[in-house]
mmCIF file of C-alpha atoms and ligand atoms in Angstrom:
data_model
loop_
_atom_site.group_PDB
_atom_site.id
_atom_site.type_symbol
_atom_site.label_atom_id
_atom_site.label_comp_id
_atom_site.label_asym_id
_atom_site.label_seq_id
_atom_site.Cartn_x
_atom_site.Cartn_y
_atom_site.Cartn_z
ATOM 1 C CA MET A 223 6.989 -37.368 17.125
ATOM 2 C CA ILE A 224 8.367 -36.545 13.122
ATOM 3 C CA THR A 225 11.077 -34.060 12.884
ATOM 4 C CA TYR A 226 11.619 -32.235 9.740
ATOM 5 C CA PRO A 227 15.601 -30.168 8.903
ATOM 6 C CA SER A 228 14.493 -27.037 8.952
ATOM 7 C CA ILE A 229 13.913 -25.565 5.486
ATOM 8 C CA ASP A 230 16.448 -25.475 2.307
ATOM 9 C CA ALA A 231 15.549 -22.810 -0.255
ATOM 10 C CA GLU A 232 18.352 -23.744 -2.261
ATOM 11 C CA ALA A 233 16.968 -27.303 -2.153
ATOM 12 C CA ALA A 234 13.506 -25.968 -3.629
ATOM 13 C CA ARG A 235 14.913 -23.566 -5.847
ATOM 14 C CA ARG A 236 16.693 -26.345 -7.415
ATOM 15 C CA PHE A 237 13.097 -28.984 -6.827
ATOM 16 C CA ALA A 238 11.078 -26.433 -9.231
ATOM 17 C CA CYS A 239 13.531 -25.319 -11.790
ATOM 18 C CA ARG A 240 14.416 -29.382 -12.218
ATOM 19 C CA VAL A 241 9.729 -29.406 -12.554
ATOM 20 C CA LEU A 242 8.990 -26.580 -14.833
ATOM 21 C CA LEU A 243 11.430 -27.160 -17.039
ATOM 22 C CA PRO A 244 9.264 -28.210 -19.660
ATOM 23 C CA LEU A 245 6.933 -24.908 -18.550
ATOM 24 C CA PRO A 246 9.219 -20.777 -19.582
ATOM 25 C CA GLN A 247 7.066 -18.644 -18.813
ATOM 26 C CA ARG A 248 6.123 -20.322 -15.708
ATOM 27 C CA TRP A 249 9.253 -20.434 -14.458
ATOM 28 C CA ILE A 250 10.509 -17.254 -15.457
ATOM 29 C CA HIS A 251 6.982 -16.299 -13.006
ATOM 30 C CA THR A 252 8.151 -18.387 -10.578
ATOM 31 C CA GLN A 253 11.760 -16.647 -10.376
ATOM 32 C CA ALA A 254 9.864 -13.242 -9.913
ATOM 33 C CA VAL A 255 8.264 -14.043 -7.393
ATOM 34 C CA ALA A 256 10.956 -15.923 -5.033
ATOM 35 C CA ALA A 257 12.888 -12.585 -5.427
ATOM 36 C CA GLN A 258 9.504 -10.002 -4.606
ATOM 37 C CA ALA A 259 9.496 -12.431 -1.269
ATOM 38 C CA ALA A 260 13.483 -12.037 -0.999
ATOM 39 C CA ALA A 261 11.708 -8.371 -0.946
ATOM 40 C CA VAL A 262 9.648 -8.103 1.352
ATOM 41 C CA ALA A 263 10.854 -11.337 4.225
ATOM 42 C CA ARG A 264 11.149 -9.032 6.196
ATOM 43 C CA ALA A 265 7.827 -8.849 7.310
ATOM 44 C CA VAL A 266 8.015 -12.387 8.644
ATOM 45 C CA ALA A 267 9.534 -13.589 11.676
ATOM 46 C CA PRO A 268 13.659 -14.713 10.415
ATOM 47 C CA GLN A 269 12.970 -17.806 11.094
ATOM 48 C CA ASP A 270 10.603 -17.697 8.329
ATOM 49 C CA ARG A 271 12.320 -15.913 5.606
ATOM 50 C CA ALA A 272 13.794 -19.906 3.839
ATOM 51 C CA LEU A 273 10.365 -20.878 4.299
ATOM 52 C CA LEU A 274 8.407 -18.161 2.540
ATOM 53 C CA LEU A 275 11.716 -18.646 -0.012
ATOM 54 C CA ALA A 276 10.981 -21.567 -0.246
ATOM 55 C CA ALA A 277 7.376 -21.871 -0.414
ATOM 56 C CA ALA A 278 7.540 -18.909 -3.208
ATOM 57 C CA TRP A 279 9.549 -21.286 -5.003
ATOM 58 C CA LEU A 280 7.522 -24.313 -4.475
ATOM 59 C CA HIS A 281 4.195 -21.849 -5.523
ATOM 60 C CA ASP A 282 3.329 -23.079 -8.888
ATOM 61 C CA ILE A 283 4.861 -25.870 -9.001
ATOM 62 C CA GLY A 284 0.936 -27.387 -9.646
ATOM 63 C CA TYR A 285 1.776 -26.492 -13.547
ATOM 64 C CA ALA A 286 4.335 -28.963 -13.994
ATOM 65 C CA PRO A 287 3.220 -32.247 -16.043
ATOM 66 C CA ALA A 288 4.934 -33.581 -13.836
ATOM 67 C CA ALA A 289 2.063 -33.243 -10.493
ATOM 68 C CA ALA A 290 -0.492 -32.753 -13.283
ATOM 69 C CA LEU A 291 -3.422 -34.552 -12.225
ATOM 70 C CA THR A 292 -6.069 -32.286 -10.978
ATOM 71 C CA GLY A 293 -6.024 -29.703 -12.844
ATOM 72 C CA PHE A 294 -5.798 -27.665 -10.091
ATOM 73 C CA HIS A 295 -2.779 -26.296 -9.113
ATOM 74 C CA PRO A 296 -2.834 -25.151 -6.191
ATOM 75 C CA LEU A 297 -3.602 -28.993 -4.614
ATOM 76 C CA ASP A 298 -1.977 -30.892 -7.730
ATOM 77 C CA GLY A 299 1.374 -28.345 -6.885
ATOM 78 C CA ALA A 300 0.987 -30.010 -2.949
ATOM 79 C CA ARG A 301 -0.115 -33.327 -2.991
ATOM 80 C CA LEU A 302 3.314 -33.297 -5.455
ATOM 81 C CA ALA A 303 5.429 -31.484 -2.764
ATOM 82 C CA ALA A 304 4.559 -34.688 -0.340
ATOM 83 C CA ARG A 305 5.171 -36.729 -2.630
ATOM 84 C CA TYR A 306 8.541 -35.326 -2.397
ATOM 85 C CA SER A 307 8.484 -35.534 2.273
ATOM 86 C CA TRP A 308 8.296 -31.664 1.595
ATOM 87 C CA PRO A 309 7.612 -31.163 5.081
ATOM 88 C CA PRO A 310 3.692 -30.118 6.168
ATOM 89 C CA ARG A 311 4.421 -26.303 6.427
ATOM 90 C CA LEU A 312 6.342 -25.771 3.044
ATOM 91 C CA THR A 313 3.020 -28.092 1.120
ATOM 92 C CA GLY A 314 0.320 -25.754 3.260
ATOM 93 C CA LEU A 315 1.239 -23.045 2.211
ATOM 94 C CA ILE A 316 1.895 -24.891 -1.445
ATOM 95 C CA ALA A 317 -1.749 -25.317 -1.267
ATOM 96 C CA HIS A 318 -3.633 -22.660 0.153
ATOM 97 C CA HIS A 319 -0.924 -20.069 -1.312
ATOM 98 C CA SER A 320 -3.117 -16.962 -2.926
ATOM 99 C CA GLY A 321 -6.457 -17.629 -1.703
ATOM 100 C CA ALA A 322 -6.744 -20.859 -3.877
ATOM 101 C CA LEU A 323 -9.320 -22.586 -1.030
ATOM 102 C CA PHE A 324 -11.980 -19.460 -2.692
ATOM 103 C CA VAL A 325 -11.298 -21.052 -6.077
ATOM 104 C CA ALA A 326 -11.217 -24.521 -4.352
ATOM 105 C CA ARG A 327 -14.926 -23.760 -3.039
ATOM 106 C CA VAL A 328 -16.426 -23.203 -6.299
ATOM 107 C CA SER A 329 -14.968 -25.865 -8.157
ATOM 108 C CA GLY A 330 -15.501 -28.530 -6.410
ATOM 109 C CA TRP A 331 -11.997 -29.533 -4.636
ATOM 110 C CA ASP A 332 -11.820 -27.845 -1.020
ATOM 111 C CA GLU A 333 -12.642 -31.386 0.667
ATOM 112 C CA GLN A 334 -9.063 -32.497 -0.907
ATOM 113 C CA LEU A 335 -7.698 -29.498 -0.730
ATOM 114 C CA ALA A 336 -7.818 -28.936 3.271
ATOM 115 C CA ALA A 337 -6.066 -32.136 3.434
ATOM 116 C CA PHE A 338 -3.291 -29.231 3.781
ATOM 117 C CA PRO A 339 -3.120 -27.260 6.737
ATOM 118 C CA ASP A 340 -3.540 -23.788 5.940
ATOM 119 C CA GLU A 341 -1.238 -21.857 8.725
ATOM 120 C CA ALA A 342 -3.041 -18.767 7.972
ATOM 121 C CA SER A 343 0.072 -16.355 9.137
ATOM 122 C CA PRO A 344 2.782 -13.406 7.723
ATOM 123 C CA VAL A 345 4.531 -16.049 5.571
ATOM 124 C CA THR A 346 0.774 -17.398 3.536
ATOM 125 C CA ASP A 347 -0.228 -13.554 3.157
ATOM 126 C CA ALA A 348 4.151 -12.683 2.258
ATOM 127 C CA LEU A 349 3.363 -16.103 -0.932
ATOM 128 C CA VAL A 350 -0.328 -14.245 -1.559
ATOM 129 C CA TYR A 351 2.182 -10.129 -2.347
ATOM 130 C CA ALA A 352 4.746 -11.905 -3.696
ATOM 131 C CA ASP A 353 2.623 -13.814 -5.887
ATOM 132 C CA GLN A 354 -0.187 -11.215 -6.679
ATOM 133 C CA THR A 355 1.738 -8.079 -7.244
ATOM 134 C CA THR A 356 4.484 -10.269 -10.123
ATOM 135 C CA ALA A 357 2.387 -11.471 -13.387
ATOM 136 C CA PRO A 358 2.792 -14.403 -15.321
ATOM 137 C CA ASP A 359 5.591 -13.011 -17.596
ATOM 138 C CA GLY A 360 7.924 -12.082 -14.361
ATOM 139 C CA ARG A 361 6.928 -8.132 -14.273
ATOM 140 C CA MET A 362 6.059 -6.223 -11.068
ATOM 141 C CA LEU A 363 2.478 -4.702 -10.742
ATOM 142 C CA PRO A 364 0.477 -3.790 -8.521
ATOM 143 C CA ALA A 365 -1.785 -6.613 -6.949
ATOM 144 C CA ASP A 366 -5.399 -5.037 -7.712
ATOM 145 C CA VAL A 367 -4.208 -5.064 -11.426
ATOM 146 C CA ARG A 368 -2.773 -8.039 -11.192
ATOM 147 C CA ILE A 369 -5.756 -9.372 -10.357
ATOM 148 C CA ALA A 370 -7.963 -7.659 -12.760
ATOM 149 C CA GLN A 371 -6.519 -8.895 -15.511
ATOM 150 C CA ALA A 372 -6.365 -12.778 -14.266
ATOM 151 C CA LEU A 373 -10.117 -12.431 -13.533
ATOM 152 C CA ALA A 374 -10.020 -11.020 -17.805
ATOM 153 C CA ARG A 375 -7.906 -13.774 -18.383
ATOM 154 C CA HIS A 376 -9.301 -16.674 -16.982
ATOM 155 C CA GLY A 377 -13.315 -14.981 -18.428
ATOM 156 C CA PRO A 378 -16.541 -15.264 -16.969
ATOM 157 C CA GLY A 379 -17.522 -18.125 -15.532
ATOM 158 C CA SER A 380 -14.867 -19.628 -14.894
ATOM 159 C CA PRO A 381 -14.225 -20.784 -11.701
ATOM 160 C CA GLN A 382 -11.491 -17.568 -10.230
ATOM 161 C CA HIS A 383 -14.960 -15.287 -11.105
ATOM 162 C CA GLY A 384 -16.599 -17.720 -8.816
ATOM 163 C CA ALA A 385 -15.139 -16.792 -6.392
ATOM 164 C CA ALA A 386 -13.511 -12.474 -6.680
ATOM 165 C CA ALA A 387 -16.208 -11.574 -4.625
ATOM 166 C CA HIS A 388 -14.263 -13.287 -1.171
ATOM 167 C CA ARG A 389 -11.435 -13.722 -2.521
ATOM 168 C CA THR A 390 -10.383 -10.415 -4.148
ATOM 169 C CA PRO A 391 -10.909 -8.496 -0.724
ATOM 170 C CA TYR A 392 -8.513 -11.299 1.248
ATOM 171 C CA LEU A 393 -6.040 -10.601 -1.576
ATOM 172 C CA LEU A 394 -5.689 -7.414 -1.103
ATOM 173 C CA ALA A 395 -5.842 -6.970 3.050
ATOM 174 C CA ALA A 396 -3.246 -9.710 2.328
ATOM 175 C CA VAL A 397 -1.112 -7.627 0.275
ATOM 176 C CA GLY A 398 -2.253 -4.558 2.445
ATOM 177 C CA ARG A 399 -0.832 -6.656 5.780
ATOM 178 C CA VAL A 400 2.228 -7.605 3.977
ATOM 179 C CA GLN A 401 2.885 -3.601 3.455
ATOM 180 C CA ALA A 402 2.554 -2.974 7.084
ATOM 181 C CA ARG A 403 4.711 -4.833 8.389
ATOM 182 C CA LEU A 404 7.485 -3.561 5.661
HETATM 183 FE FE1 FE2 B 672 2.811 -18.194 -8.743
#
């Protein structure tokens, strides 16, 4: 059995900082998502808090030029993290962050994404909360507003719109579970 060292959230921060260097706006968003994750960390078990924080730092690395292969950032990010030997729970959280599978089913990346485990846990929910209450520019805002703004940004005909009927209720339910746990 392979054993992995415990998650080092500071190492995740440094890795994300390095790969997102060409994308300052994405780094601003990422820092704010990590702050939100820290703020809701008590919604997950104490032993999973470093994992949550590391996942927040790494969730959008798939946008980085070093990662972008398919253009589907949850998949590209998970693959980049796997290449750098981040542990499976972390690559799974990156792959499945913010209901990525709903979008993958519309855009055709679902089989590749399913190669990564979806733990569907309180950590998954807390990552949804952190990401979906943080705008692209790092401002905090309610999840329903953030989701509506994202749909407006991507426009009709986008995979995000195609996935919205299933993904939006999933995201809001995850946010609700986190609020209940707090
Ligand atoms: Fe994000």
